Tab-separated table of C-alpha atoms and ligand atoms in Angstrom:
chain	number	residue	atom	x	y	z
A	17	UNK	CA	-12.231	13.422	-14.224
A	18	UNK	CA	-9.776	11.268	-16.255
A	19	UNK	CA	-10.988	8.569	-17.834
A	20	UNK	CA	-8.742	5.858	-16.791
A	21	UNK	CA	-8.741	7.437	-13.288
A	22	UNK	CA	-6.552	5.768	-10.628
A	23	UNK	CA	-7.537	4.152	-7.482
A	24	UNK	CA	-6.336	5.865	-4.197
A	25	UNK	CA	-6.070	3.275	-1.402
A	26	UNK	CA	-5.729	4.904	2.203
A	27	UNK	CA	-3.772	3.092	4.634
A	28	UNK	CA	-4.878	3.508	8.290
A	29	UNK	CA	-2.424	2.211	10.055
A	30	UNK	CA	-0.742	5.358	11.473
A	31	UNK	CA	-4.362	6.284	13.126
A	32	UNK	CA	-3.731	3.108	15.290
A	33	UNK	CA	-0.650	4.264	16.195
A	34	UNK	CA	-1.787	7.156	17.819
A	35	UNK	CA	-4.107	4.969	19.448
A	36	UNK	CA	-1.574	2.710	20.810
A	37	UNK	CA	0.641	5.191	22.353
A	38	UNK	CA	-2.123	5.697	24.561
A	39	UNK	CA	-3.490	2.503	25.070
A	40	UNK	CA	-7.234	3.273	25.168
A	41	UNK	CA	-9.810	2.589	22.363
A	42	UNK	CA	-9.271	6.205	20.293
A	43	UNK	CA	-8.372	7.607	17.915
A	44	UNK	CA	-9.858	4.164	16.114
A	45	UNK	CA	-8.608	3.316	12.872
A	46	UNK	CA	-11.832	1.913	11.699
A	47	UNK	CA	-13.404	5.356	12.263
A	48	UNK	CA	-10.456	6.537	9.962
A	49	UNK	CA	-11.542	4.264	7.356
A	50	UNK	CA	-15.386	5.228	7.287
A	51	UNK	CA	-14.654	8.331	7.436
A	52	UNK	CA	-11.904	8.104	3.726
A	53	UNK	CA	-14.371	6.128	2.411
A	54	UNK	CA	-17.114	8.669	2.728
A	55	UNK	CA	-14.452	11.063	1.816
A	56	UNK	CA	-13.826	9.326	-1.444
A	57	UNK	CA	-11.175	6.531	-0.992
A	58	UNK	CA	-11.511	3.970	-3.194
A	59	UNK	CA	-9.995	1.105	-0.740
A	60	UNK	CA	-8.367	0.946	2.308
A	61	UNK	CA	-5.014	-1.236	3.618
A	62	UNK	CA	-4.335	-2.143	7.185
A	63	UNK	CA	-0.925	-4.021	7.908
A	64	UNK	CA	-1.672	-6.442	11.013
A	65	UNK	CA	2.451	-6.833	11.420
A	66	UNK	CA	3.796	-9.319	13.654
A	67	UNK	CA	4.631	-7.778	16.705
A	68	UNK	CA	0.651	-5.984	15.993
A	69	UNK	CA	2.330	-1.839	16.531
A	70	UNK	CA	-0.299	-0.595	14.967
A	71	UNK	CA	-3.140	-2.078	13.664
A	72	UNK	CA	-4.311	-4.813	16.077
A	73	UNK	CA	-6.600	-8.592	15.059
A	74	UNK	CA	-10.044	-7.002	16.323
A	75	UNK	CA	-9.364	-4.125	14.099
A	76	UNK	CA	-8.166	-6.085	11.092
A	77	UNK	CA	-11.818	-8.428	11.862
A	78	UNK	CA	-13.981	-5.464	11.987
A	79	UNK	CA	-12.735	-3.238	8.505
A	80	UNK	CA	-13.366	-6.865	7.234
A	81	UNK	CA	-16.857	-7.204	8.336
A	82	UNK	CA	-17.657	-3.284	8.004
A	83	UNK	CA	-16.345	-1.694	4.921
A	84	UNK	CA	-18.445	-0.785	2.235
A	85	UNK	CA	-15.135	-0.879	0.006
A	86	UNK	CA	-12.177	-3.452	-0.763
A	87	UNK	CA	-9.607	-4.037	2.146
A	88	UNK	CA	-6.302	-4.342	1.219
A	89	UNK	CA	-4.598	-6.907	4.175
A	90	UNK	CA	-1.324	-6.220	4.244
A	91	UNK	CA	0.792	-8.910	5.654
A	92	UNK	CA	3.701	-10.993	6.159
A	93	UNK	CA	3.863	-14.314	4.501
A	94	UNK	CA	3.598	-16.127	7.218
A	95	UNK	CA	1.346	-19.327	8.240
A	96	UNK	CA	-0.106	-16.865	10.811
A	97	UNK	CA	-0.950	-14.479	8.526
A	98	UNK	CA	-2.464	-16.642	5.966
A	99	UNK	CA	-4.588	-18.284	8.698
A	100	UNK	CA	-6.111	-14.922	9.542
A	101	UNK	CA	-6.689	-13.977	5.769
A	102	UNK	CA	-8.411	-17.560	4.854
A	103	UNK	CA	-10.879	-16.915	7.519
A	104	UNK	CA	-11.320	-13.261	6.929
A	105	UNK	CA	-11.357	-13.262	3.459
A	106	UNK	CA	-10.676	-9.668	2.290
A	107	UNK	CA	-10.684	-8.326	-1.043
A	108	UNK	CA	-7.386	-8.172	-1.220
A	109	UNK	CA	-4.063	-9.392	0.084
A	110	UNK	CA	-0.453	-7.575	0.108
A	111	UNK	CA	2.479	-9.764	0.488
A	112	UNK	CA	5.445	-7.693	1.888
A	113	UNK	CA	8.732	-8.112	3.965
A	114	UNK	CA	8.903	-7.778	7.482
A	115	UNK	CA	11.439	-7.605	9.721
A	116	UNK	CA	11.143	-6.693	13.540
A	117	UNK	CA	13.625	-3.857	14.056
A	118	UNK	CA	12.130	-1.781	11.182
A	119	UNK	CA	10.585	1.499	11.628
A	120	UNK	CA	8.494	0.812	8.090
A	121	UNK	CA	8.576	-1.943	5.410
A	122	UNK	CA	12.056	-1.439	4.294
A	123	UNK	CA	12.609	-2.669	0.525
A	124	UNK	CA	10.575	-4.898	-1.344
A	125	UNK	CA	9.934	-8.557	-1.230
A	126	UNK	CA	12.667	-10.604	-2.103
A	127	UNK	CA	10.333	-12.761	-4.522
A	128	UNK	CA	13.431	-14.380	-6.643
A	129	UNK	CA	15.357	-15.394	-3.456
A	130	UNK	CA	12.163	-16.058	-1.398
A	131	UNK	CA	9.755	-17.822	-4.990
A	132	UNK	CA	9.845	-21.511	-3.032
A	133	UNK	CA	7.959	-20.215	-0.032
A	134	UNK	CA	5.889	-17.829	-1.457
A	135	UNK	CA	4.699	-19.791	-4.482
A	136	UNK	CA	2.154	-21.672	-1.771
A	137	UNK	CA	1.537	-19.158	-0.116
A	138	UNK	CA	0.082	-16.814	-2.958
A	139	UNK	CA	-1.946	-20.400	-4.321
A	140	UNK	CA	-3.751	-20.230	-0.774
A	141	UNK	CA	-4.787	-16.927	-0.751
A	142	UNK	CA	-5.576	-17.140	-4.609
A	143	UNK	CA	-8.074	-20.108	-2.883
A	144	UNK	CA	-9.339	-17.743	-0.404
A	145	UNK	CA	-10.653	-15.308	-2.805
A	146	UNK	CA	-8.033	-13.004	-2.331
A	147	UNK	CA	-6.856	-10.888	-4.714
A	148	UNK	CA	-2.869	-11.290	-4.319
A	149	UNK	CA	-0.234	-8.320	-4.835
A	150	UNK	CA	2.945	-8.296	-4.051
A	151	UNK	CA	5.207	-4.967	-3.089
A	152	UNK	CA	8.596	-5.240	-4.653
A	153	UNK	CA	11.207	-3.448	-5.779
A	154	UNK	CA	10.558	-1.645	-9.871
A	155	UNK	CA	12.974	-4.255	-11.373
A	156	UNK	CA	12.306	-6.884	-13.909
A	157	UNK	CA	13.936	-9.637	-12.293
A	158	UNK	CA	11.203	-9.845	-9.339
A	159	UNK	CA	8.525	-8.516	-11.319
A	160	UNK	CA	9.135	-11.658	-14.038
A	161	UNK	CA	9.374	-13.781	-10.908
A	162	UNK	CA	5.591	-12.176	-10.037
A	163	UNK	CA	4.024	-12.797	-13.107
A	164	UNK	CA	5.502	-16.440	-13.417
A	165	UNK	CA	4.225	-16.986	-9.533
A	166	UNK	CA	0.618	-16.670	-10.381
A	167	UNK	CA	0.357	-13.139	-8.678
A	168	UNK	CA	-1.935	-11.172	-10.260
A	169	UNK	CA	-1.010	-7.494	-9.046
A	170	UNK	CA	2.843	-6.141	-8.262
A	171	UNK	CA	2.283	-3.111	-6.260
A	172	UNK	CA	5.624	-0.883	-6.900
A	173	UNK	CA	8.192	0.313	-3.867
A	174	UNK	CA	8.285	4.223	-4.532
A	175	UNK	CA	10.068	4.785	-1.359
A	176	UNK	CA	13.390	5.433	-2.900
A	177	UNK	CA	12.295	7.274	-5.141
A	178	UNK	CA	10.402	9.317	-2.626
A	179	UNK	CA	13.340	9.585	-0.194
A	180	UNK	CA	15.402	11.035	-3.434
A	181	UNK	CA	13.225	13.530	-4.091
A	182	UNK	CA	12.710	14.782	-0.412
A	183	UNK	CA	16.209	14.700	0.520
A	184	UNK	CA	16.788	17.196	-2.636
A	185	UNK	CA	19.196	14.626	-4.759
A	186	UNK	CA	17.196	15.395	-8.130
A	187	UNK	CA	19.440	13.391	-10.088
A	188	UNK	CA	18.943	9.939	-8.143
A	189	UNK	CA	15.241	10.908	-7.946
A	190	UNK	CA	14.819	11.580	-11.701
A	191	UNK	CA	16.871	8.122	-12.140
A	192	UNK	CA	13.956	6.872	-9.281
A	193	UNK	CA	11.400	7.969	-11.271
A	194	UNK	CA	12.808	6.289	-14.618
A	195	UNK	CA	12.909	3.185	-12.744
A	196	UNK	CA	9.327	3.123	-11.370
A	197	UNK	CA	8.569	4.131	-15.171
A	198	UNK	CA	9.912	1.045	-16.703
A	199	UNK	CA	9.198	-1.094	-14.363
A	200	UNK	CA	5.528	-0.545	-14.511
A	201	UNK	CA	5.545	-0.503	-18.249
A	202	UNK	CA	7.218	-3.955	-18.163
A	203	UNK	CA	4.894	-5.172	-15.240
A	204	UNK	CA	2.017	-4.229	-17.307
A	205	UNK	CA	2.858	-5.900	-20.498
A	206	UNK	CA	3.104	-8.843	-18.607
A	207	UNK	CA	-0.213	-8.555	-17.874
A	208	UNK	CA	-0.199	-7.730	-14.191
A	209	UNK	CA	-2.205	-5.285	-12.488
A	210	UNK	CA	0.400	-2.506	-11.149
A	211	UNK	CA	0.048	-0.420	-7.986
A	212	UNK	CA	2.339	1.391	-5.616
A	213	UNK	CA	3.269	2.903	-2.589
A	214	UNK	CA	4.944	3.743	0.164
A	215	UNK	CA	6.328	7.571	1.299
A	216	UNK	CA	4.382	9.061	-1.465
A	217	UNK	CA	2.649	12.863	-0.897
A	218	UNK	CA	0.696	15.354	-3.205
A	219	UNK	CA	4.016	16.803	-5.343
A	220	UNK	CA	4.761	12.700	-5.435
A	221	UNK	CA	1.594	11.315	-6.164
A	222	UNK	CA	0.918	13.933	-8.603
A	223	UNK	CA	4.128	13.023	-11.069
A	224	UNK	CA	3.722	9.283	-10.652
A	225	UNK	CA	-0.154	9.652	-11.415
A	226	UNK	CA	1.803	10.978	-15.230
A	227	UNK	CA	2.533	7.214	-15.344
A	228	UNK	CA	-0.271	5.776	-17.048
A	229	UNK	CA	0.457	2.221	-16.309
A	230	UNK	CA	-0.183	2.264	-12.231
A	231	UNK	CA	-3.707	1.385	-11.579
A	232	UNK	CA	-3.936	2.171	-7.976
A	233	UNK	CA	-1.889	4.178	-5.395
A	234	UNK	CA	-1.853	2.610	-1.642
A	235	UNK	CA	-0.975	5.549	0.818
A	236	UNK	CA	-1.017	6.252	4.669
A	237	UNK	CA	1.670	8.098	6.381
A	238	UNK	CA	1.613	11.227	4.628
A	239	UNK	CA	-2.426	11.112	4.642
A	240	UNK	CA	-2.660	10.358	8.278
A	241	UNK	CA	-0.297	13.287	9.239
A	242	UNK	CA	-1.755	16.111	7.117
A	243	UNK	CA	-5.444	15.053	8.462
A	244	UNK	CA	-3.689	16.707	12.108
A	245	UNK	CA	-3.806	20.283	10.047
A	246	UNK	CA	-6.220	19.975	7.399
A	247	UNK	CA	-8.680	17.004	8.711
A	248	UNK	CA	-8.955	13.600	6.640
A	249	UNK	CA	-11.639	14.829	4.295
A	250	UNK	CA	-9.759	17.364	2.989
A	251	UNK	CA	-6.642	15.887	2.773
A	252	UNK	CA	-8.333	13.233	0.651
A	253	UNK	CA	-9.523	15.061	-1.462
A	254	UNK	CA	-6.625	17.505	-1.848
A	255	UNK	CA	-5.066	13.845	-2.890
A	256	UNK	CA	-7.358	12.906	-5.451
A	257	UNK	CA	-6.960	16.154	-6.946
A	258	UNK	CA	-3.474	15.677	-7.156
A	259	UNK	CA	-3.884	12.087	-8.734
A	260	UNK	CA	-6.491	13.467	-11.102
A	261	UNK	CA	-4.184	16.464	-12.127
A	262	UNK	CA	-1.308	14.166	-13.209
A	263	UNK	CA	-3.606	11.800	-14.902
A	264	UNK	CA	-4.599	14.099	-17.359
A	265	UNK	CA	-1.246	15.483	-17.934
A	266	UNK	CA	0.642	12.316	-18.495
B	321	LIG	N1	2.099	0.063	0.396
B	321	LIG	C1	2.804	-0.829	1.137
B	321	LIG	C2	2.972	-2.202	0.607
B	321	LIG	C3	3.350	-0.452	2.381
B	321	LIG	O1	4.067	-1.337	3.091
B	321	LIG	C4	3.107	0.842	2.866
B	321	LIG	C5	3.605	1.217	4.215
B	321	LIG	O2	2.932	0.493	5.177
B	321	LIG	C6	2.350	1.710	2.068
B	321	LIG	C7	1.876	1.304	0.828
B	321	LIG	C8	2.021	3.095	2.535
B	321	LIG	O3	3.190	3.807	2.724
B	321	LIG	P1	3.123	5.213	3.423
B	321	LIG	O4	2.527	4.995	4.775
B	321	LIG	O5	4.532	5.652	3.455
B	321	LIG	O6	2.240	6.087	2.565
């Protein structure tokens, strides 16, 4: 095991989704989270989004009340939002955009053009006990505008990096990849706490994991899908593997 391992975060939300296109009670993303927990997750991350598409309030109460590891709330910053993490109080708390005709969170927060809102809204949830983060893009301007904001973690956007390297375009992915690089190096000598996520899978997780500056990797799509072949406990662990491997290259 690497000594300064990272922390895999598994995001259930796509098990509610199956749920939902159904309508009934199953497959129930709680299950989901018991079950990566036991399977050697190290957090889990629900997003209770606005229009609720996946992940729903009674499941966002009961991984509050039930987990035997930090939740990760993912959320808009929005006074509903905050309301609902003040009284549930989870470990942690994930500022992100969100807009209603997006398939997925689509960019990062737009902390520089957006600082006068979210300045009170990070103090509250710093007041609630929750650990703050907020998913931006890898440049310095927002994560300067993180640090001076009072957040304590910037959790990284690797999506574009992750589209690159999927859709084959090696040299915008290697450019990608140099920009999640610096970006966490500069993060971290500010002193924040750096995660990041989104799109990321073994070949993915495995490179970034080279990186020693992230601290914790938040994924869910990717995890969810493979469990259909492989199951989830094997797909977690095939993950931390992965992480592990790159770790002790890097
Ligand atoms: N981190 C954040 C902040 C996200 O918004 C998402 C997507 O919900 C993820 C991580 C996980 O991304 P994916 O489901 O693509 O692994």
């Amino acid at each position: 095991m690497p000594k300064n391992r990272l922390r895999l975060g598994i995001n259930v939300d796509h098990v509610a989704t199956v749920r939902n296109a159904r309508g009934g009670a199953l497959p129930d993303p709680v299950r989901a989270a018991h079950l990566a927990i036991a399977a050697g997750a190290d957090g889990i991350t629900a997003h209770l989004r606005e229009d609720r598409r996946h992940i729903r309030d009674a499941d966002m109460e009961r991984l509050a009340r039930e987990l035997s590891k930090p939740l990760n709330f993912e959320m808009a910053a929005t006074e509903e939002m905050i309301v609902l993490a003040e009284k549930l109080k989870p470990h942690a708390a994930c500022l992100v955009p969100e807009k209603r005709e997006e398939r997925t969170t689509e960019g990062g927060l737009d902390v520089v053009g957006q600082a006068a809102p979210l300045a009170p809204a990070i103090a509250r949830l710093k007041a609630a006990g929750c650990r703050v983060s907020l998913f931006i893009e890898p440049d310095e301007a927002p994560i300067a505008m993180a640090a001076e904001l009072g957040a304590p973690v910037v959790e990284l956007h690797t999506g574009t990096w992750c589209h690159a390297v999927a859709d084959g375009h090696s040299a915008k992915a290697e450019a990608e990849f140099q920009r999640l690089a610096k970006g966490a190096a500069f993060a971290a000598s500010l002193g924040l706490e750096v995660h990041a996520g989104h799109g990321l899978d073994y070949d993915t997780a495995r490179k970034l994991a080279a990186v020693p500056d992230f601290v914790e990797f938040n994924i869910g799509h990717f995890l969810i899908g493979e469990a259909i072949f492989v199951g989830l406990e094997a797909t977690i662990a095939r993950m931390r593997q992965a992480m592990d491997e790159g770790r002790t290259a890097g």
